[in-house]
Short mmCIF file of C-alpha atoms in Angstrom, two decimals:
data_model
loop_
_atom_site.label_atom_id
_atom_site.label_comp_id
_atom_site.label_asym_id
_atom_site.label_seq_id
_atom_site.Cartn_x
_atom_site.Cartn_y
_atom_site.Cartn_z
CA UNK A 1 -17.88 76.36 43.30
CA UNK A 2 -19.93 73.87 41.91
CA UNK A 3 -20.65 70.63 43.28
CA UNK A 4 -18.74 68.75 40.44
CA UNK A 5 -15.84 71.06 40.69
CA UNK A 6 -15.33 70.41 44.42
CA UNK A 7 -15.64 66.80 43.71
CA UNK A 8 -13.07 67.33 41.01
CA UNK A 9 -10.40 69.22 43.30
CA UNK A 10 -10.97 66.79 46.25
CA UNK A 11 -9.80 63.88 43.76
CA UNK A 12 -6.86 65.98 42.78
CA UNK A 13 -5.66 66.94 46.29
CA UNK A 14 -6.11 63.53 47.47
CA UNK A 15 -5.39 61.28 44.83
CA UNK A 16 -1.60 61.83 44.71
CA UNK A 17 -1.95 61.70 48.61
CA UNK A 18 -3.17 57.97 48.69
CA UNK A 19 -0.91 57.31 46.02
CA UNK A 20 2.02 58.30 47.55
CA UNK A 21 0.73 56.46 50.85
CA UNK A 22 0.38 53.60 49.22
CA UNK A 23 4.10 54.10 47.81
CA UNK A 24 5.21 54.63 51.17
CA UNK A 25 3.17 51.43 52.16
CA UNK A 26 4.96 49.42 49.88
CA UNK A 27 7.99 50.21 51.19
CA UNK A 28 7.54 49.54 54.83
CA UNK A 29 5.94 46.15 53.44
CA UNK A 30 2.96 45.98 54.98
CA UNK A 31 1.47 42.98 55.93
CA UNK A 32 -2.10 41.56 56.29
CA UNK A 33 -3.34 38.76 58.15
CA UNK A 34 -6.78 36.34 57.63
CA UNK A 35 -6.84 33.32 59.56
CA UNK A 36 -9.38 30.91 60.69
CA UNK A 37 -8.03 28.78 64.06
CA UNK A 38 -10.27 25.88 64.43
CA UNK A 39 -9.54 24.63 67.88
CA UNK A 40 -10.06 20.93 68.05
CA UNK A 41 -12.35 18.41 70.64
CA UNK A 42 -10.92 19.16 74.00
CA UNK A 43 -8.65 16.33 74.39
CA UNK A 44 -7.09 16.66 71.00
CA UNK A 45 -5.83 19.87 71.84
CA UNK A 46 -4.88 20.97 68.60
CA UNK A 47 -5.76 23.27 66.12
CA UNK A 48 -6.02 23.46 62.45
CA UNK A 49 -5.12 27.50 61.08
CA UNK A 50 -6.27 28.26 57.78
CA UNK A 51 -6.48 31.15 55.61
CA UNK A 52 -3.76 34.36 53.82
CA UNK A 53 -0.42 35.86 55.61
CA UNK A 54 1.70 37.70 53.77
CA UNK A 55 4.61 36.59 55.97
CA UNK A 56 4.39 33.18 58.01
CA UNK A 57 7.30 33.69 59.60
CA UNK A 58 5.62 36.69 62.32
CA UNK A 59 3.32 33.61 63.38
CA UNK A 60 5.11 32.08 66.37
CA UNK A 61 3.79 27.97 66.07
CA UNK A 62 4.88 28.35 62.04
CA UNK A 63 7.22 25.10 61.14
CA UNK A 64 8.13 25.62 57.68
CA UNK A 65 9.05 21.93 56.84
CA UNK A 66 5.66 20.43 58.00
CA UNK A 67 2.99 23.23 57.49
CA UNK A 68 1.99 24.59 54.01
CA UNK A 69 2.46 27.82 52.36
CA UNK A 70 1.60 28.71 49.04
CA UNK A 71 1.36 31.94 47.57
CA UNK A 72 0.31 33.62 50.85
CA UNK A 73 -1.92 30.94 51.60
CA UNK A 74 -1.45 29.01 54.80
CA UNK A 75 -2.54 25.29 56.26
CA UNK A 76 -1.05 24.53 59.44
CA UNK A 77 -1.79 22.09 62.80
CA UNK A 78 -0.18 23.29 65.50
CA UNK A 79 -0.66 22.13 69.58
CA UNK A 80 1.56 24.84 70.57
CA UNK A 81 -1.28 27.52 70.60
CA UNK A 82 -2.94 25.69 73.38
CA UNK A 83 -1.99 24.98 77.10
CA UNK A 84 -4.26 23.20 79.66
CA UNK A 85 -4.02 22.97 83.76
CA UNK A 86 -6.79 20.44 84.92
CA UNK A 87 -10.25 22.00 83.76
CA UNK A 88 -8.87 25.18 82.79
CA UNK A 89 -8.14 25.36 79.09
CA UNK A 90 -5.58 28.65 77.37
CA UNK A 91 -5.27 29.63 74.25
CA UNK A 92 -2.35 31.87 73.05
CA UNK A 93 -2.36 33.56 69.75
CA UNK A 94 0.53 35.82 69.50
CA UNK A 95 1.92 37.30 66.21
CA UNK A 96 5.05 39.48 65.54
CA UNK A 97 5.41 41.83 63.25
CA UNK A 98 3.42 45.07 61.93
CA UNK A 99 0.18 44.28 60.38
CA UNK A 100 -2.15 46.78 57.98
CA UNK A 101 -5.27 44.06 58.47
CA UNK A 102 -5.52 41.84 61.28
CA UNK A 103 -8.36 39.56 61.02
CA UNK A 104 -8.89 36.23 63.22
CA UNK A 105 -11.59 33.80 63.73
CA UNK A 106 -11.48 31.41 66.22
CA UNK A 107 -14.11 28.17 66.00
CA UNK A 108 -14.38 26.96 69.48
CA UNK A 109 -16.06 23.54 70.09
CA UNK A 110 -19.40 24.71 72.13
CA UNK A 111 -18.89 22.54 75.31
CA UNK A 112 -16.91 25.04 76.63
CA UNK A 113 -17.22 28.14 79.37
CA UNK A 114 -15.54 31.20 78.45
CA UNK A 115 -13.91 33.13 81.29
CA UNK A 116 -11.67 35.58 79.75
CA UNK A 117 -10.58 36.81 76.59
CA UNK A 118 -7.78 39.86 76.55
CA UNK A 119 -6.50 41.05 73.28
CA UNK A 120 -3.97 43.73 72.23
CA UNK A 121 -5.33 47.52 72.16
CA UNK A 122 -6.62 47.85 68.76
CA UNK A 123 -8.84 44.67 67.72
CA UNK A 124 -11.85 44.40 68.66
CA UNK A 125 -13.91 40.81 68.81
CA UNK A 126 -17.64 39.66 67.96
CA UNK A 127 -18.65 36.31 69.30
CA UNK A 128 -21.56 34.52 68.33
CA UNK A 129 -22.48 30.78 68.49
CA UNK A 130 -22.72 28.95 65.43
CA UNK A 131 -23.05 24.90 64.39
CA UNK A 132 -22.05 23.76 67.92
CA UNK A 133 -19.35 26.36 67.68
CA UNK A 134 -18.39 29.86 69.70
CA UNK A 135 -17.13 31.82 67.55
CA UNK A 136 -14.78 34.56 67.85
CA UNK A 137 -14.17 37.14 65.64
CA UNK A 138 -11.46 39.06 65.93
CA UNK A 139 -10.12 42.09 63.77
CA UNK A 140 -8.05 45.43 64.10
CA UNK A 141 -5.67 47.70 62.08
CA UNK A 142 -2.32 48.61 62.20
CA UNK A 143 -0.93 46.51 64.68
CA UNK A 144 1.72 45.84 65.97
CA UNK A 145 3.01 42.34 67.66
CA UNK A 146 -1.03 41.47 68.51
CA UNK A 147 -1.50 39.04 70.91
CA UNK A 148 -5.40 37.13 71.56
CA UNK A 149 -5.16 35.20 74.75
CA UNK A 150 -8.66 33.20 75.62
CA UNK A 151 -9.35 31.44 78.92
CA UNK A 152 -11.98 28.80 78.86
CA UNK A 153 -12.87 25.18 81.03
CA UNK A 154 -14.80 22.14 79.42
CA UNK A 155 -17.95 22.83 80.73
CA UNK B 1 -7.17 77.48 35.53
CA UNK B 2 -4.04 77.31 35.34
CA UNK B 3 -3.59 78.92 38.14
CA UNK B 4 -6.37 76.70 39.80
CA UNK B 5 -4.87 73.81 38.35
CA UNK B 6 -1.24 74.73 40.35
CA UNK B 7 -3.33 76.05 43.34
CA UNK B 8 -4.64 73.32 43.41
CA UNK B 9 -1.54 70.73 43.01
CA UNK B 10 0.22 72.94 45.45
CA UNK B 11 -2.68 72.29 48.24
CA UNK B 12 -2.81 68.29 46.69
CA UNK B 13 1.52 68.42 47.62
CA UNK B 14 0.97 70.11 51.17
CA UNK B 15 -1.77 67.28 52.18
CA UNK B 16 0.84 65.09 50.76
CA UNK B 17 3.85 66.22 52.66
CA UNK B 18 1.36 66.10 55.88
CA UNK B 19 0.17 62.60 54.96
CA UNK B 20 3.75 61.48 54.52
CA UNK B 21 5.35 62.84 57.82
CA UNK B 22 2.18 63.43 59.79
CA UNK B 23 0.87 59.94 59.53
CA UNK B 24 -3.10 59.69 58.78
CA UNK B 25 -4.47 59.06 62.04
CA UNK B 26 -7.33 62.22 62.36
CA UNK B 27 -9.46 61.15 65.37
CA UNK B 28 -13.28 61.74 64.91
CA UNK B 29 -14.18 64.94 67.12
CA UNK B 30 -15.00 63.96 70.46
CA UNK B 31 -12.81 60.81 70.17
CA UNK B 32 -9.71 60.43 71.77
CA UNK B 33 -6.72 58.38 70.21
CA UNK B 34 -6.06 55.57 72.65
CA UNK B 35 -1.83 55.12 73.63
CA UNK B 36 -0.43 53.05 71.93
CA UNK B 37 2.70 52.80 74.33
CA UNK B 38 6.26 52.65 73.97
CA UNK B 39 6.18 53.77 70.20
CA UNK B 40 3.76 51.47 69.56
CA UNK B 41 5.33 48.16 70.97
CA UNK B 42 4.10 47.18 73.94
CA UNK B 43 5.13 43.72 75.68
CA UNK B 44 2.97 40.57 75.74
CA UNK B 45 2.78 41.23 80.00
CA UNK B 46 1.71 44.89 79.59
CA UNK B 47 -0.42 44.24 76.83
CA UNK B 48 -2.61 41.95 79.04
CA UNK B 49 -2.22 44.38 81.71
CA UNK B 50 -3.17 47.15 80.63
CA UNK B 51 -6.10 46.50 77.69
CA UNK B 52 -9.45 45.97 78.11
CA UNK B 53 -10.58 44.12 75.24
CA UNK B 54 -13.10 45.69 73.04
CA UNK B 55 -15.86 43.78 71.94
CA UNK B 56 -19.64 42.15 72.16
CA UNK B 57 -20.64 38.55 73.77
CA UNK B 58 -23.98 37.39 72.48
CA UNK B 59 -24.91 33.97 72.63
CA UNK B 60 -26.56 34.50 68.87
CA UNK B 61 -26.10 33.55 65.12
CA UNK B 62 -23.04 35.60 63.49
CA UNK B 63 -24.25 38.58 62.02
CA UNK B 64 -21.39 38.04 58.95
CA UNK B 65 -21.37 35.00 56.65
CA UNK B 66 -18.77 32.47 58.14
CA UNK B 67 -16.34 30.59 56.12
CA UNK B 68 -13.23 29.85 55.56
CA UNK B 69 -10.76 32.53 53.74
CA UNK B 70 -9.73 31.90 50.07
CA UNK B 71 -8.75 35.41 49.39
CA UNK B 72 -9.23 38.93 50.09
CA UNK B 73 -10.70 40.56 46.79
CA UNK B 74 -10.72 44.27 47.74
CA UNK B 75 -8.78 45.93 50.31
CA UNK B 76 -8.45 49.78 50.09
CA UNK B 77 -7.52 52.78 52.26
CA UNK B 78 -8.17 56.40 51.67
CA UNK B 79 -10.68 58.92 52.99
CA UNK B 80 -14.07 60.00 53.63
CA UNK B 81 -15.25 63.18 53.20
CA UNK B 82 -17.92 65.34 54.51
CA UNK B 83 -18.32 68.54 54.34
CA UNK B 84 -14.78 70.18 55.24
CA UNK B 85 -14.12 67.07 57.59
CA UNK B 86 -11.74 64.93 56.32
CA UNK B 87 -12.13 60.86 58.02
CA UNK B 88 -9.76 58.27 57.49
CA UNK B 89 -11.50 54.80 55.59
CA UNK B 90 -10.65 51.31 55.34
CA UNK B 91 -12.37 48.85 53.45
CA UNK B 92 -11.63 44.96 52.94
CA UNK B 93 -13.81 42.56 51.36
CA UNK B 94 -12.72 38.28 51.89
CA UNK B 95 -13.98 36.13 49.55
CA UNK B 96 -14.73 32.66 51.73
CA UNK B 97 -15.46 28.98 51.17
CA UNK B 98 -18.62 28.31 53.04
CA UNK B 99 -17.23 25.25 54.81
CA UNK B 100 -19.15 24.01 58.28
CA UNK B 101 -16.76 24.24 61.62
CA UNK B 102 -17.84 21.22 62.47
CA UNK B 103 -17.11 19.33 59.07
CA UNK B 104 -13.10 21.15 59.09
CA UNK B 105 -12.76 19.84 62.94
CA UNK B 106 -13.77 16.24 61.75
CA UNK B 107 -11.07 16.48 59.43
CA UNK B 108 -8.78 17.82 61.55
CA UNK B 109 -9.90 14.43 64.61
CA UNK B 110 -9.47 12.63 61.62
CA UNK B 111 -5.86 10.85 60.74
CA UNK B 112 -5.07 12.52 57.75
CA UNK B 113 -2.13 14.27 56.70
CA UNK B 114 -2.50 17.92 56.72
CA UNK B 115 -1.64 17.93 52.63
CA UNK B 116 -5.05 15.49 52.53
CA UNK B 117 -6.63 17.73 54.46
CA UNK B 118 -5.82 21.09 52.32
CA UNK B 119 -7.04 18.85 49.33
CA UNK B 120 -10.34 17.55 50.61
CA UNK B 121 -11.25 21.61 51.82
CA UNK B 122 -10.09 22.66 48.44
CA UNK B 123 -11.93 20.00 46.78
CA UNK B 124 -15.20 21.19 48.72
CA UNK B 125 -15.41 24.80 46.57
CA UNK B 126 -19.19 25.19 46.82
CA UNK B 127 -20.08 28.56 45.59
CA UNK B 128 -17.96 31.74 47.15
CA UNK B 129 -19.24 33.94 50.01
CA UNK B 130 -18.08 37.31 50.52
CA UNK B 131 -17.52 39.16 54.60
CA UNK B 132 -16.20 43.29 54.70
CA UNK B 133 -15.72 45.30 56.88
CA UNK B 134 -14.60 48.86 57.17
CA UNK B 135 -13.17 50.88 59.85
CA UNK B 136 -13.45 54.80 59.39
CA UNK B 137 -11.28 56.49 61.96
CA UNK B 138 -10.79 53.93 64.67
CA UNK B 139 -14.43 52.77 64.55
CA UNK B 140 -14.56 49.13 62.39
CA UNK B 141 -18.02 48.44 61.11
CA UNK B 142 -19.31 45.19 59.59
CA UNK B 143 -20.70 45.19 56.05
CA UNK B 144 -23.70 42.96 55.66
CA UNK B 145 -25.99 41.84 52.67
CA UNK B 146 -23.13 42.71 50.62
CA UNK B 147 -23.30 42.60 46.94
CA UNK B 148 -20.59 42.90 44.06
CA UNK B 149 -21.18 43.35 40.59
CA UNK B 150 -18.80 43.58 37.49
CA UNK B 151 -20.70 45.60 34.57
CA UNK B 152 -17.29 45.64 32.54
CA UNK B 153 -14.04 43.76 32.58
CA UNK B 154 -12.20 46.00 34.77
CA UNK B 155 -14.66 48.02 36.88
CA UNK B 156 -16.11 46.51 39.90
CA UNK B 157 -19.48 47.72 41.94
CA UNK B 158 -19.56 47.14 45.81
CA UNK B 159 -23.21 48.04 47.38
CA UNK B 160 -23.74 46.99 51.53
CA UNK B 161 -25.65 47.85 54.51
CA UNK B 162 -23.47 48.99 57.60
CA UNK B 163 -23.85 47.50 60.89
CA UNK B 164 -23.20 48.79 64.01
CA UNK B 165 -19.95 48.32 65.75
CA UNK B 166 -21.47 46.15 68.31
CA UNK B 167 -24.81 43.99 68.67
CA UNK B 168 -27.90 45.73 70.11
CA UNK B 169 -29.07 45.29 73.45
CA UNK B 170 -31.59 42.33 71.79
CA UNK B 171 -28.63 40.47 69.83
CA UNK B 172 -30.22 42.06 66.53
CA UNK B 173 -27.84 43.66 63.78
CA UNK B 174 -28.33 46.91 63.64
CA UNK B 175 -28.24 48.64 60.49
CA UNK B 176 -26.66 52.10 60.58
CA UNK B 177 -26.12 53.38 56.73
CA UNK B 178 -25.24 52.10 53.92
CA UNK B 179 -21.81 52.04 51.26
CA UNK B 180 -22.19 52.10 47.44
CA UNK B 181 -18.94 52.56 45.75
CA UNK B 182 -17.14 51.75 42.81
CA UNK B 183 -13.85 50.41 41.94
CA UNK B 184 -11.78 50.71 38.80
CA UNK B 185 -8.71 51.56 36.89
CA UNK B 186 -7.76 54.97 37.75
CA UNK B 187 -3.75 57.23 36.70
CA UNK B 188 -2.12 53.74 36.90
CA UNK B 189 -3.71 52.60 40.15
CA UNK B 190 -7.02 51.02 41.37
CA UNK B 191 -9.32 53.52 42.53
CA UNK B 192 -12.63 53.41 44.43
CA UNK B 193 -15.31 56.26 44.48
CA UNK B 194 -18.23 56.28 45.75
CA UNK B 195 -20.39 56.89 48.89
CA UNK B 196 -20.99 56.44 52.94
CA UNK B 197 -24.02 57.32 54.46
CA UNK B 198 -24.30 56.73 58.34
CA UNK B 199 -27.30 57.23 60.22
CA UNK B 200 -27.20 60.42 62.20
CA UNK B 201 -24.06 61.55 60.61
CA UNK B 202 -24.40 62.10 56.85
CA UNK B 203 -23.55 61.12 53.49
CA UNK B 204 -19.58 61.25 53.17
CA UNK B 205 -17.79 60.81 49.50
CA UNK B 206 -15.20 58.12 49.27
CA UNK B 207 -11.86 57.86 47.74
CA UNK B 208 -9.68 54.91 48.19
CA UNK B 209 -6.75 53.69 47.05
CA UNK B 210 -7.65 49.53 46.01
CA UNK B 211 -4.99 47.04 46.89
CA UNK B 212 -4.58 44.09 44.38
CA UNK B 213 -6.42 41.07 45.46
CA UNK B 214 -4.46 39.57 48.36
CA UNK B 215 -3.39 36.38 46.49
CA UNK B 216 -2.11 38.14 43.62
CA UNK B 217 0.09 40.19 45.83
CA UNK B 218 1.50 37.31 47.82
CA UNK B 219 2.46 35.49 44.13
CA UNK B 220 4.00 38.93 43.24
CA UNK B 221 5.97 39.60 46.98
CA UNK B 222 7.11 35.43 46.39
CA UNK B 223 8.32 35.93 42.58
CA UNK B 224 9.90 39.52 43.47
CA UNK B 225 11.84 37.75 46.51
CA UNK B 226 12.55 34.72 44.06
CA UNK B 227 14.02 37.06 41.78
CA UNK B 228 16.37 39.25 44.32
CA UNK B 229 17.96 35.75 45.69
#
C-alpha cells in the first residue's frame, strides 16, 4: 500500500475516533485552566490571579461579588492562598474539579528561599528566575482536584 | 474499494468503540502508567504524601516566553503515529501579553481597585507572544521559537522546535525535534495534520482534533448556560 493510501486510511480510522472523543468531551464538560498567581512583597501577602478558567467556581479563594469574570477570563486578589508562621511563608493552590489543561505560573518575589514544593501526581513544574522573580511553572493533564503547595522563608 | 472503504470504516468503528470505553491512555513501551489512586481522586493529605513532584530547579532565564494569558489559540488532542505505534498527542498554544512581573506586582502594592487594575493591564496590549506545549503520552514537552502563520482565512500553520522535558545538566534548552503541522477546516471540525520528529525516535504523523480558541468557547459555554436558565 502506498504511502498516500496509508496516510489516507489512518485519517479515516482515526478521524471519526477524535471526533467522537471530542463528542464525548463535550459532554463530560471538560475544563481547562491558565492562570498566572503573582504573589505579592512579603508583607502584603496577597496575590493577584490572572488569566482563562472555564469554571471559577472549582477555584477555592473565588468570591464572585468582588473578583471579575468575563467570558472565561478571570482577575482576582485573594490573601487566602497564602499562610505565614514567623519566617516560614505557605502557599496553597488547590482546585476542584476535573481539568483537560492545567497550566499555572507562579511569580514569586526573588527575596525568597524555596524549601519545598509538592504538587498533585500529574503536573510537572519548571522554575527559572526572571526580573527579580522565581518563577514557577506548573502544567499537567487530566487532572483531577490538583493541588500546588510551595514552602518558602524571606530570605 | 468498496469493500476497502467498509473495511476500512469497520476498523475506523472498532478503534472508536475502544477509544470510547477503553479510554486513550497507551503508555509509551517501557513506561509505566503511574496510579492514579482511588479512581482517580485522591485527598489533599495523600496527595502530599504520597507524590514526588516532578520537575527541574535551575536558577536560569525561562526557557518559554513569559507573560500574562489572554487566550489559548490552539488546543488539540489526537494521535501520533509511527510506524504501527499508535501515541497519544496534546498540543496547546497561549497567546500572552508580555507584561513584566514586577510592573503587575506594583500594581497589585498599589491602592487600586482590582477593576483599575484589569484596565491598566488591558490597556498595556504591546504586541502578543505565543508559549505551547505538548505532551505525547505522559511526557509534556515545551515548544520554543514557535512560529504561526495564516496563508488563508481559515487555515493556520504552526512550525516549533521541541525541548526537552527538563533543563540539561548546564541550564541550556535542549532541543530534541521539531513539530510542523497544520490546522484547518476539516468534515465539520478543526483538524490539524502534520508532523513530529524527535531526536532518537523518529518522524511520527499527526492528527488532532483543534479545540476552538479558549475565549470563544467560554462566550459559547456562558451564552449556552444563559440560554438553558
Amino acid at each position: 500500500m502506498g504511502l498516500v493510501s496509508k496516510a489516507c486510511l489512518l485519517t479515516i480510522i482515526l478521524l471519526p475516533a477524535m471526533l467522537l472523543a471530542s463528542l464525548v468531551g463535550s459532554a463530560s464538560e471538560n475544563q481547562s485552566l491558565f492562570l498566572n498567581v503573582y504573589v505579592g512583597d512579603v508583607a502584603a501577602e496577597k496575590a493577584l490571579v490572572v488569566g482563562y478558567d472555564d469554571n471559577p467556581e472549582g477555584l477555592p479563594f473565588f468570591n464572585a461579588t468582588k473578583d471579575l469574570y468575563e467570558d472565561g477570563q478571570l482577575y482576582a486578589v485573594t490573601e487566602s492562598l497564602l499562610y505565614r508562621d514567623g519566617q516560614d511563608l505557605r502557599l496553597e493552590f488547590p482546585v476542584k474539579g476535573y481539568y483537560d489543561e492545567y497550566h499555572v505560573v507562579f511569580y514569586i518575589p526573588g527575596e525568597i528561599e524555596l524549601t519545598e514544593i509538592s504538587c498533585s501526581q500529574g503536573i510537572e513544574f519548571l522554575s527559572s528566575i526572571y526580573d527579580g522573580s522565581l518563577v514557577l511553572d506548573l502544567q499537567g493533564f487530566d487532572l483531577t482536584d490538583p493541588v500546588v503547595s510551595l514552602d518558602y522563608k524571606a530570605s | 474499494m468498496m469493500y476497502v472503504e467498509r473495511r476500512s470504516m469497520l476498523v475506523g468503528l472498532m478503534v472508536l468503540l475502544f477509544f470510547s470505553f477503553a479510554g486513550t491512555g497507551f503508555s509509551q513501551p517501557g513506561q509505566a502508567p503511574k496510579e492514579a489512586g482511588h479512581n482517580g481522586q485522591m485527598s489533599h493529605d495523600e496527595l502530599m504524601d504520597q507524590n514526588e513532584p516532578e520537575g527541574h530547579m535551575a536558577d536560569a532565564p525561562p526557557c518559554q516566553p513569559l507573560g500574562l494569558p489572554v487566550d489559548v489559540i490552539h488546543s488539540g488532542n489526537g494521535f501520533a503515529i509511527l510506524g504501527n505505534e499508535s501515541h497519544t498527542l496534546r498540543l496547546n498554544v497561549e497567546a500572552l501579553q508580555p507584561l513584566e512581573p514586577m510592573y503587575i506586582r506594583k500594581l497589585l502594592a498599589s491602592n487600586k481597585s482590582l477593576a483599575e487594575i484589569r484596565d491598566e493591564i488591558e490597556a498595556n496590549e504591546g504586541e502578543t507572544i505565543y508559549r505551547g506545549s505538548i505532551r505525547l503520552d505522559r511526557e509534556i514537552y515545551p515548544l520554543v521559537n514557535l512560529r504561526l502563520e495564516t496563508p488563508s482565512e481559515n487555515t493556520t500553520t504552526l512550525a516549533a522546535d521541541v525541548a526537552s522535558p527538563g533543563m540539561s545538566p548546564d541550564n541550556e534548552t535542549r532541543i530534541v525535534g521539531a513539530i510542523d503541522m497544520t490546522i484547518a477546516p476539516s468534515e465539520g471540525g478543526l483538524i490539524g495534520k502534520g508532523d513530529l520528529e524527535l531526536n532518537g525516535k523518529g518522524r511520527y504523523n499527526v492528527l488532532l482534533d483543534m479545540q476552538p480558541r479558549m475565549r470563544e468557547r467560554c462566550k459559547d459555554n456562558i451564552e449556552n448556560v444563559s440560554v438553558r436558565s
